[in-house]
């Protein structure tokens, strides 16, 4: 049963010394009860109390850190079933499967595809984060595959998919320093697999024939003292995969059962049985519920755009608006004679406006001042999108060096700013633009006399 703040308070030394960063022991206890702070932050807690409390106050789902350096990712650590309850914490990651049963041409193509998909959207890197390297029976080819991917220049973390402990050991030597995931602990090999990974505390993928067997296997592995696990929600069909994945999360979060308190890995490449459209549909499904790593057969822009788009929506805090970085952006290769269109840094507004500007095929500069991440009218009403803030941005961000046309287009909904802007920006022609983005192409063409 979960401990309350008062349960924890009874065990604190009650010094109120603030060494934990909280003003009182009670405040600290309340925070520990929510799972936001670890009990060990109090240096005066007795070892018996820490032992008693640390298990009970541990987060329901473990957070695993895998990969290294610029390919280091956190998995798991979720606290709620639904995004709207609070927020999801660690976004799922995408992997592409490569195997020793593929020929060199196929492997090269997939590696190139993985390299190709690499773009930034609203400040987030959109790329394949993992190479899932699968042993399909040819040891020499598998080892060669691991070397090939390592030498390919791909910036990815690794998942070694291999249930043969001896082969996994050999492959692991090549990528051990990269903190990979080793997938393939089953009922027959789990002791050897734990032995293989525990010295380096690597994440261990666990699989079983069904959910009950998976639960039992996790218990056995935990008895060995190993808790750095990733669960494969045992399944032979899409229906079963979905049921099991949701059931694992329910037992963990709602049932407060830490045996299933680990991130998951979903092999949608296998579930989709070669249907690439089904593969994307399943990947979006498991992005929402509740895959931590989703393994695809391949990637390209057509596959990536919907996947990364939905991931970005799901794994952002619903309380905080998504923002683009304030700055000057060029659309359709503008030069110094192109007009300047101003809008806010709320991502949805930016993408709607920039999309319409792109559609117009007219070269335009876009000025995006810091408007607090709100829409045009909201930021204007909040005093964050004003004549003085726009003028300050234009004067201080170097816009005047790049834009000699001195034509500034305002959103039609804040036409009221025109007079003040003319005062704040002498030499600029302030033009009131459209009230709706869809009229922008026609407006820009007319402005250019076309
Ligand atoms: Fe209380 Fe420990 Fe925090 Fe000091 S460090 S205020 S004793 S909980």
Coordinates of C-alpha atoms and ligand atoms in Angstrom, one line a residue:
X1 CA 0.0 0.0 0.0
X2 CA 1.3 3.5 -0.8
X3 CA 2.7 5.5 2.2
X4 CA 1.3 8.9 3.0
X5 CA 3.3 11.9 3.9
X6 CA 2.4 11.4 7.5
X7 CA 3.6 7.8 7.5
X8 CA 7.0 9.1 6.2
X9 CA 7.1 12.0 8.6
X10 CA 6.8 9.6 11.6
X11 CA 10.2 8.1 10.5
X12 CA 12.1 11.4 9.8
X13 CA 14.5 12.7 12.5
X14 CA 12.4 15.9 12.8
X15 CA 15.4 18.2 13.0
X16 CA 13.9 20.7 10.5
X17 CA 17.5 21.5 9.5
X18 CA 16.7 22.2 5.8
X19 CA 19.6 20.0 4.6
X20 CA 17.2 18.3 2.2
X21 CA 16.3 21.6 0.6
X22 CA 12.9 21.7 2.3
X23 CA 12.0 24.1 5.2
X24 CA 10.6 21.4 7.4
X25 CA 10.6 17.6 7.8
X26 CA 6.9 17.5 7.1
X27 CA 7.3 19.4 3.8
X28 CA 10.0 16.9 2.8
X29 CA 7.8 14.0 3.8
X30 CA 4.9 15.2 1.8
X31 CA 7.1 15.6 -1.3
X32 CA 8.6 12.1 -0.8
X33 CA 5.1 10.7 -0.7
X34 CA 4.4 12.0 -4.1
X35 CA 7.5 10.3 -5.5
X36 CA 9.0 13.6 -6.5
X37 CA 12.0 13.4 -4.1
X38 CA 14.0 10.4 -2.9
X39 CA 14.1 9.5 0.8
X40 CA 17.9 9.5 0.6
X41 CA 17.9 13.3 0.2
X42 CA 17.7 13.6 4.0
X43 CA 21.2 12.9 5.2
X44 CA 20.0 12.3 8.8
X45 CA 17.6 9.5 8.1
X46 CA 18.6 6.2 9.8
X47 CA 19.6 3.3 7.6
X48 CA 16.7 1.2 9.0
X49 CA 14.2 4.0 8.0
X50 CA 15.8 4.3 4.5
X51 CA 15.5 0.6 4.0
X52 CA 11.9 0.6 5.2
X53 CA 10.9 3.5 3.1
X54 CA 13.0 3.4 -0.1
X55 CA 11.1 0.4 -1.6
X56 CA 7.7 1.8 -0.6
X57 CA 8.5 5.3 -1.9
X58 CA 10.3 4.2 -5.0
X59 CA 8.7 5.5 -8.2
X60 CA 6.1 3.0 -9.5
X61 CA 7.9 2.7 -12.9
X62 CA 11.6 2.7 -13.1
X63 CA 13.4 5.2 -15.3
X64 CA 16.2 3.5 -17.3
X65 CA 19.0 5.4 -18.9
X66 CA 20.3 3.7 -22.1
X67 CA 22.8 4.7 -24.7
X68 CA 25.7 7.1 -24.1
X69 CA 26.6 10.7 -24.8
X70 CA 24.5 12.3 -27.5
X71 CA 22.6 9.0 -28.0
X72 CA 21.6 8.7 -24.3
X73 CA 17.9 8.3 -23.7
X74 CA 15.7 7.9 -20.7
X75 CA 12.9 5.3 -20.8
X76 CA 9.9 4.7 -18.5
X77 CA 9.4 6.7 -15.4
X78 CA 5.7 7.3 -16.2
X79 CA 3.3 8.1 -13.4
X80 CA -0.1 8.3 -15.0
X81 CA -2.2 6.3 -17.4
X82 CA -3.4 9.3 -19.4
X83 CA -1.6 12.4 -20.6
X84 CA -4.4 14.7 -19.5
X85 CA -4.0 13.5 -15.9
X86 CA -0.6 15.2 -15.6
X87 CA 1.9 14.6 -18.4
X88 CA 3.9 11.8 -19.8
X89 CA 7.5 12.0 -18.8
X90 CA 9.9 10.1 -21.3
X91 CA 8.9 10.0 -24.9
X92 CA 9.0 6.7 -26.7
X93 CA 11.9 6.0 -29.0
X94 CA 12.0 4.5 -32.5
X95 CA 14.3 1.7 -33.6
X96 CA 14.9 0.1 -37.0
X97 CA 15.6 -3.6 -37.2
X98 CA 18.7 -4.9 -39.0
X99 CA 19.5 -8.6 -39.0
X100 CA 22.1 -11.1 -40.1
X101 CA 19.5 -12.7 -42.4
X102 CA 19.4 -9.5 -44.6
X103 CA 21.8 -9.1 -47.5
X104 CA 24.3 -6.2 -47.6
X105 CA 22.3 -4.2 -50.0
X106 CA 19.2 -4.3 -47.8
X107 CA 21.2 -3.4 -44.7
X108 CA 22.9 -0.5 -46.6
X109 CA 19.6 0.8 -47.8
X110 CA 18.1 0.8 -44.3
X111 CA 21.2 2.5 -42.8
X112 CA 21.0 5.2 -45.4
X113 CA 17.2 5.7 -44.7
X114 CA 18.1 6.0 -41.0
X115 CA 20.6 8.7 -41.8
X116 CA 18.2 10.5 -44.1
X117 CA 15.5 11.0 -41.5
X118 CA 17.0 13.7 -39.3
X119 CA 15.2 17.0 -38.9
X120 CA 14.2 19.4 -36.1
X121 CA 10.6 20.3 -35.4
X122 CA 9.8 22.8 -32.7
X123 CA 13.2 22.4 -31.1
X124 CA 13.0 18.6 -31.1
X125 CA 15.4 16.2 -33.0
X126 CA 13.3 13.8 -35.1
X127 CA 15.4 10.8 -36.0
X128 CA 15.8 7.1 -35.4
X129 CA 17.2 6.7 -31.9
X130 CA 18.1 3.0 -31.9
X131 CA 19.5 0.4 -34.2
X132 CA 17.9 -3.0 -33.3
X133 CA 20.5 -5.6 -34.3
X134 CA 18.9 -9.1 -34.5
X135 CA 20.7 -12.4 -34.4
X136 CA 19.0 -14.8 -36.8
X137 CA 21.4 -17.7 -36.6
X138 CA 24.5 -16.7 -38.5
X139 CA 27.0 -15.7 -35.8
X140 CA 29.7 -14.4 -38.1
X141 CA 27.3 -12.3 -40.1
X142 CA 25.7 -11.0 -36.9
X143 CA 29.1 -9.9 -35.5
X144 CA 29.9 -8.3 -38.9
X145 CA 26.6 -6.5 -38.8
X146 CA 27.3 -5.0 -35.4
X147 CA 30.7 -3.8 -36.6
X148 CA 29.2 -2.5 -39.8
X149 CA 26.5 -0.4 -38.0
X150 CA 29.1 0.8 -35.5
X151 CA 31.4 2.0 -38.3
X152 CA 28.6 3.4 -40.4
X153 CA 28.6 6.9 -38.8
X154 CA 25.0 6.4 -37.6
X155 CA 24.3 8.3 -34.4
X156 CA 22.2 5.7 -32.6
X157 CA 22.0 3.7 -29.5
X158 CA 22.0 -0.1 -29.8
X159 CA 19.7 -3.0 -29.0
X160 CA 21.3 -6.4 -29.3
X161 CA 18.5 -8.9 -30.0
X162 CA 20.0 -12.3 -29.2
X163 CA 18.8 -15.1 -27.0
X164 CA 22.0 -17.1 -27.4
X165 CA 24.1 -16.0 -24.5
X166 CA 27.5 -16.9 -26.0
X167 CA 26.8 -14.9 -29.2
X168 CA 25.3 -12.0 -27.2
X169 CA 28.5 -11.9 -25.1
X170 CA 30.7 -11.7 -28.2
X171 CA 28.5 -9.0 -29.8
X172 CA 28.3 -7.1 -26.6
X173 CA 32.1 -6.7 -26.4
X174 CA 31.8 -4.5 -29.5
X175 CA 29.3 -2.0 -28.2
X176 CA 29.4 -2.4 -24.4
X177 CA 30.9 1.1 -24.0
X178 CA 27.8 2.5 -25.7
X179 CA 25.5 1.3 -22.9
X180 CA 23.3 -0.8 -25.2
X181 CA 20.1 -2.7 -24.4
X182 CA 20.5 -6.5 -24.4
X183 CA 17.3 -8.1 -25.4
X184 CA 16.5 -11.8 -25.0
X185 CA 16.2 -13.0 -21.3
X186 CA 13.7 -15.9 -21.4
X187 CA 12.8 -18.6 -19.0
X188 CA 15.7 -20.8 -20.1
X189 CA 18.6 -18.3 -20.2
X190 CA 17.6 -15.5 -17.8
X191 CA 20.3 -16.4 -15.2
X192 CA 23.1 -16.3 -17.7
X193 CA 21.7 -13.1 -19.3
X194 CA 21.6 -11.4 -15.9
X195 CA 25.2 -12.5 -15.4
X196 CA 26.1 -11.1 -18.8
X197 CA 24.6 -7.6 -18.2
X198 CA 25.0 -7.0 -14.5
X199 CA 28.6 -5.9 -14.3
X200 CA 27.8 -3.0 -16.6
X201 CA 24.3 -2.6 -15.3
X202 CA 22.9 -2.7 -18.9
X203 CA 19.2 -2.7 -19.6
X204 CA 17.9 -6.3 -20.1
X205 CA 15.0 -7.0 -22.4
X206 CA 12.7 -9.8 -21.0
X207 CA 10.3 -12.0 -23.0
X208 CA 7.9 -14.8 -22.3
X209 CA 5.1 -16.8 -23.9
X210 CA 2.3 -14.9 -22.2
X211 CA 1.6 -12.2 -19.6
X212 CA 1.5 -14.6 -16.7
X213 CA 4.8 -16.2 -17.6
X214 CA 6.3 -12.7 -18.1
X215 CA 5.2 -11.7 -14.6
X216 CA 6.8 -14.8 -13.2
X217 CA 10.0 -14.4 -15.1
X218 CA 10.3 -10.7 -13.9
X219 CA 9.9 -11.9 -10.4
X220 CA 12.6 -14.5 -10.8
X221 CA 15.0 -11.9 -12.3
X222 CA 14.2 -9.5 -9.5
X223 CA 15.1 -12.2 -7.0
X224 CA 18.5 -12.3 -8.6
X225 CA 18.7 -8.6 -7.6
X226 CA 18.4 -7.3 -11.1
X227 CA 15.9 -4.5 -11.8
X228 CA 17.2 -2.8 -15.0
X229 CA 14.6 -4.4 -17.3
X230 CA 12.6 -3.7 -20.4
X231 CA 9.5 -5.8 -21.0
X232 CA 8.3 -7.3 -24.2
X233 CA 4.5 -7.6 -23.8
X234 CA 4.4 -11.3 -24.9
X235 CA 2.2 -11.5 -28.0
X236 CA 1.5 -13.3 -31.2
X237 CA -1.2 -11.1 -32.5
X238 CA -2.0 -7.4 -32.7
X239 CA -5.0 -7.8 -30.3
X240 CA -2.9 -9.6 -27.7
X241 CA 0.0 -7.1 -28.0
X242 CA -2.4 -4.2 -27.3
X243 CA -4.2 -6.0 -24.5
X244 CA -0.9 -7.0 -22.8
X245 CA 0.7 -3.6 -23.2
X246 CA -2.2 -1.8 -21.7
X247 CA -2.6 -4.5 -19.0
X248 CA 1.1 -4.1 -17.9
X249 CA 0.6 -0.4 -17.5
X250 CA -2.7 -0.8 -15.6
X251 CA -1.2 -3.3 -13.2
X252 CA 1.8 -1.0 -12.7
X253 CA 0.2 2.4 -12.4
X254 CA -3.4 1.7 -11.2
X255 CA -2.6 -1.5 -9.4
X256 CA 0.7 -0.1 -8.0
X257 CA 2.5 -3.3 -8.8
X258 CA 6.2 -2.6 -9.3
X259 CA 6.8 -6.1 -10.8
X260 CA 5.5 -4.6 -14.1
X261 CA 7.1 -1.2 -13.4
X262 CA 9.4 -1.1 -16.4
X263 CA 9.5 0.4 -19.8
X264 CA 8.4 -1.8 -22.7
X265 CA 9.6 -2.7 -26.2
X266 CA 7.2 -3.4 -29.1
X267 CA 8.2 -5.2 -32.3
X268 CA 5.7 -3.7 -34.7
X269 CA 7.8 -4.9 -37.6
X270 CA 6.8 -8.5 -36.7
X271 CA 3.2 -7.6 -35.8
X272 CA 2.5 -5.9 -39.1
X273 CA 3.7 -8.9 -41.1
X274 CA 5.2 -6.9 -43.9
X275 CA 2.3 -4.4 -44.3
X276 CA 4.0 -1.0 -44.1
X277 CA 0.8 0.9 -43.6
X278 CA -0.2 -1.4 -40.8
X279 CA 3.3 -0.9 -39.3
X280 CA 2.7 2.9 -39.1
X281 CA -0.8 2.5 -37.7
X282 CA 0.5 0.2 -35.0
X283 CA 3.4 2.5 -34.2
X284 CA 1.1 5.4 -33.6
X285 CA -1.1 3.2 -31.5
X286 CA 1.8 2.1 -29.3
X287 CA 3.1 5.6 -29.2
X288 CA -0.1 6.5 -27.4
X289 CA -0.3 3.2 -25.4
X290 CA 2.4 2.4 -24.1
X291 CA 5.5 1.4 -26.0
X292 CA 8.8 2.8 -24.8
X293 CA 10.7 1.5 -27.7
X294 CA 9.0 0.8 -31.0
X295 CA 10.9 -1.3 -33.5
X296 CA 10.2 -0.7 -37.2
X297 CA 11.3 -2.6 -40.2
X298 CA 12.4 0.6 -42.0
X299 CA 12.1 4.4 -42.0
X300 CA 11.6 7.2 -44.5
X301 CA 10.0 10.6 -44.5
X302 CA 6.6 9.3 -45.3
X303 CA 6.7 7.0 -42.3
X304 CA 8.5 9.4 -40.0
X305 CA 6.3 12.5 -40.3
X306 CA 3.1 11.1 -38.8
X307 CA 5.1 9.1 -36.2
X308 CA 7.2 11.9 -34.9
X309 CA 4.3 14.4 -35.1
X310 CA 2.1 12.3 -32.9
X311 CA 4.9 11.6 -30.5
X312 CA 5.6 15.3 -30.1
X313 CA 2.0 15.9 -29.4
X314 CA 1.6 13.1 -26.9
X315 CA 4.8 13.7 -25.0
X316 CA 4.6 17.4 -24.4
X317 CA 3.1 18.9 -21.2
X318 CA -0.5 19.8 -22.0
X319 CA -0.2 22.7 -19.6
X320 CA 2.6 24.3 -21.6
X321 CA 2.0 25.6 -25.1
X322 CA 4.5 24.3 -27.7
X323 CA 6.7 27.2 -28.9
X324 CA 9.1 27.9 -31.7
X325 CA 12.3 29.6 -31.0
X326 CA 11.9 33.4 -31.4
X327 CA 13.9 34.7 -34.4
X328 CA 13.9 35.7 -38.0
X329 CA 12.9 32.9 -40.4
X330 CA 13.1 33.0 -44.2
X331 CA 10.4 31.2 -46.3
X332 CA 10.7 30.7 -50.1
X333 CA 14.3 32.1 -50.2
X334 CA 13.7 35.8 -49.4
X335 CA 16.2 38.6 -50.1
X336 CA 16.5 42.1 -48.6
X337 CA 13.6 43.3 -50.8
X338 CA 11.1 40.8 -49.4
X339 CA 8.4 41.9 -47.0
X340 CA 8.5 40.9 -43.3
X341 CA 5.5 39.2 -41.8
X342 CA 5.2 39.2 -38.0
X343 CA 3.4 36.6 -36.0
X344 CA 3.7 34.9 -32.5
X345 CA 5.9 32.0 -31.3
X346 CA 2.9 29.7 -30.5
X347 CA 3.9 26.6 -32.6
X348 CA 0.5 26.0 -34.0
X349 CA 0.2 29.6 -35.2
X350 CA 3.7 29.6 -36.6
X351 CA 3.2 26.4 -38.6
X352 CA -0.2 27.5 -40.0
X353 CA 1.1 30.9 -41.0
X354 CA 4.5 29.6 -42.4
X355 CA 2.5 26.8 -44.3
X356 CA 0.3 29.4 -46.0
X357 CA 3.4 31.6 -46.8
X358 CA 5.1 28.5 -48.3
X359 CA 1.9 27.8 -50.3
X360 CA 2.0 31.3 -51.7
X361 CA 5.5 30.7 -53.2
X362 CA 6.3 34.3 -52.4
X363 CA 9.6 35.0 -50.7
X364 CA 8.9 36.4 -47.2
X365 CA 10.7 37.0 -43.9
X366 CA 9.0 35.9 -40.8
X367 CA 9.6 37.8 -37.6
X368 CA 8.8 35.7 -34.5
X369 CA 9.2 37.7 -31.2
X370 CA 8.9 36.2 -27.8
X371 CA 5.1 36.3 -27.3
X372 CA 5.0 33.8 -24.4
X373 CA 4.0 30.9 -26.6
X374 CA 0.4 32.1 -26.9
X375 CA -1.8 32.7 -29.9
X376 CA -2.1 36.2 -31.4
X377 CA -5.1 37.5 -29.5
X378 CA -4.2 35.7 -26.3
X379 CA -0.7 37.1 -26.2
X380 CA -1.9 40.6 -27.2
X381 CA -4.5 40.5 -24.4
X382 CA -1.8 39.3 -22.0
X383 CA 0.4 42.2 -23.0
X384 CA 3.1 40.0 -24.6
X385 CA 2.5 40.9 -28.2
X386 CA 2.5 44.7 -28.3
X387 CA 3.8 47.4 -30.5
X388 CA 6.8 48.0 -28.2
X389 CA 7.7 44.2 -27.9
X390 CA 7.5 43.8 -31.7
X391 CA 9.5 47.0 -32.3
X392 CA 12.1 46.0 -29.7
X393 CA 12.5 42.6 -31.4
X394 CA 13.0 44.2 -34.8
X395 CA 15.6 46.7 -33.5
X396 CA 17.5 44.2 -31.4
X397 CA 17.5 41.0 -33.5
X398 CA 19.3 42.3 -36.5
X399 CA 16.2 42.3 -38.7
X400 CA 16.9 45.7 -40.0
X401 CA 20.2 44.6 -41.6
X402 CA 18.5 41.8 -43.5
X403 CA 15.2 43.3 -44.5
X404 CA 15.6 46.5 -46.5
X405 CA 12.0 46.5 -47.9
X406 CA 10.9 48.1 -44.6
X407 CA 7.5 46.5 -45.1
X408 CA 6.1 44.9 -42.0
X409 CA 2.9 42.9 -42.2
X410 CA 0.9 42.6 -38.9
X411 CA -1.7 39.9 -38.2
X412 CA -5.1 41.4 -39.1
X413 CA -6.4 40.6 -35.6
X414 CA -4.1 43.1 -34.0
X415 CA -4.6 45.9 -36.5
X416 CA -5.0 48.1 -33.5
X417 CA -1.2 48.1 -33.1
X418 CA -0.6 49.8 -36.4
X419 CA -0.5 53.4 -35.1
X420 CA 1.8 52.6 -32.2
X421 CA 4.1 50.6 -34.4
X422 CA 4.4 53.4 -36.9
X423 CA 5.6 55.6 -34.0
X424 CA 8.0 52.9 -32.7
X425 CA 9.4 52.0 -36.1
X426 CA 10.0 55.1 -38.1
X427 CA 10.8 54.4 -41.7
X428 CA 8.8 51.2 -41.7
X429 CA 5.5 50.8 -43.6
X430 CA 3.2 49.0 -41.3
X431 CA 0.7 46.9 -43.3
X432 CA -2.3 45.2 -41.7
X433 CA -2.5 41.6 -43.0
X434 CA -5.3 39.1 -43.0
X435 CA -7.4 38.0 -40.1
X436 CA -7.2 34.3 -41.3
X437 CA -4.1 32.5 -42.4
X438 CA -5.8 30.9 -45.4
X439 CA -6.0 34.4 -47.1
X440 CA -2.3 34.9 -46.9
X441 CA -1.3 33.6 -50.4
X442 CA -3.8 35.9 -52.1
X443 CA -2.8 38.8 -49.9
X444 CA 1.0 38.3 -50.6
X445 CA 0.4 38.1 -54.3
X446 CA -1.6 41.3 -54.3
X447 CA 1.0 43.0 -52.2
X448 CA 3.7 42.1 -54.8
X449 CA 1.4 43.3 -57.6
X450 CA 0.8 39.9 -59.0
Ligands
LIG1 FE1 14.2 17.0 8.3 FE2 16.0 15.5 7.2 FE3 15.1 17.6 5.8 FE4 16.6 18.0 8.0 S1 17.3 17.0 6.1 S2 14.7 19.1 7.4 S3 16.0 16.3 9.2 S4 13.9 15.8 6.4

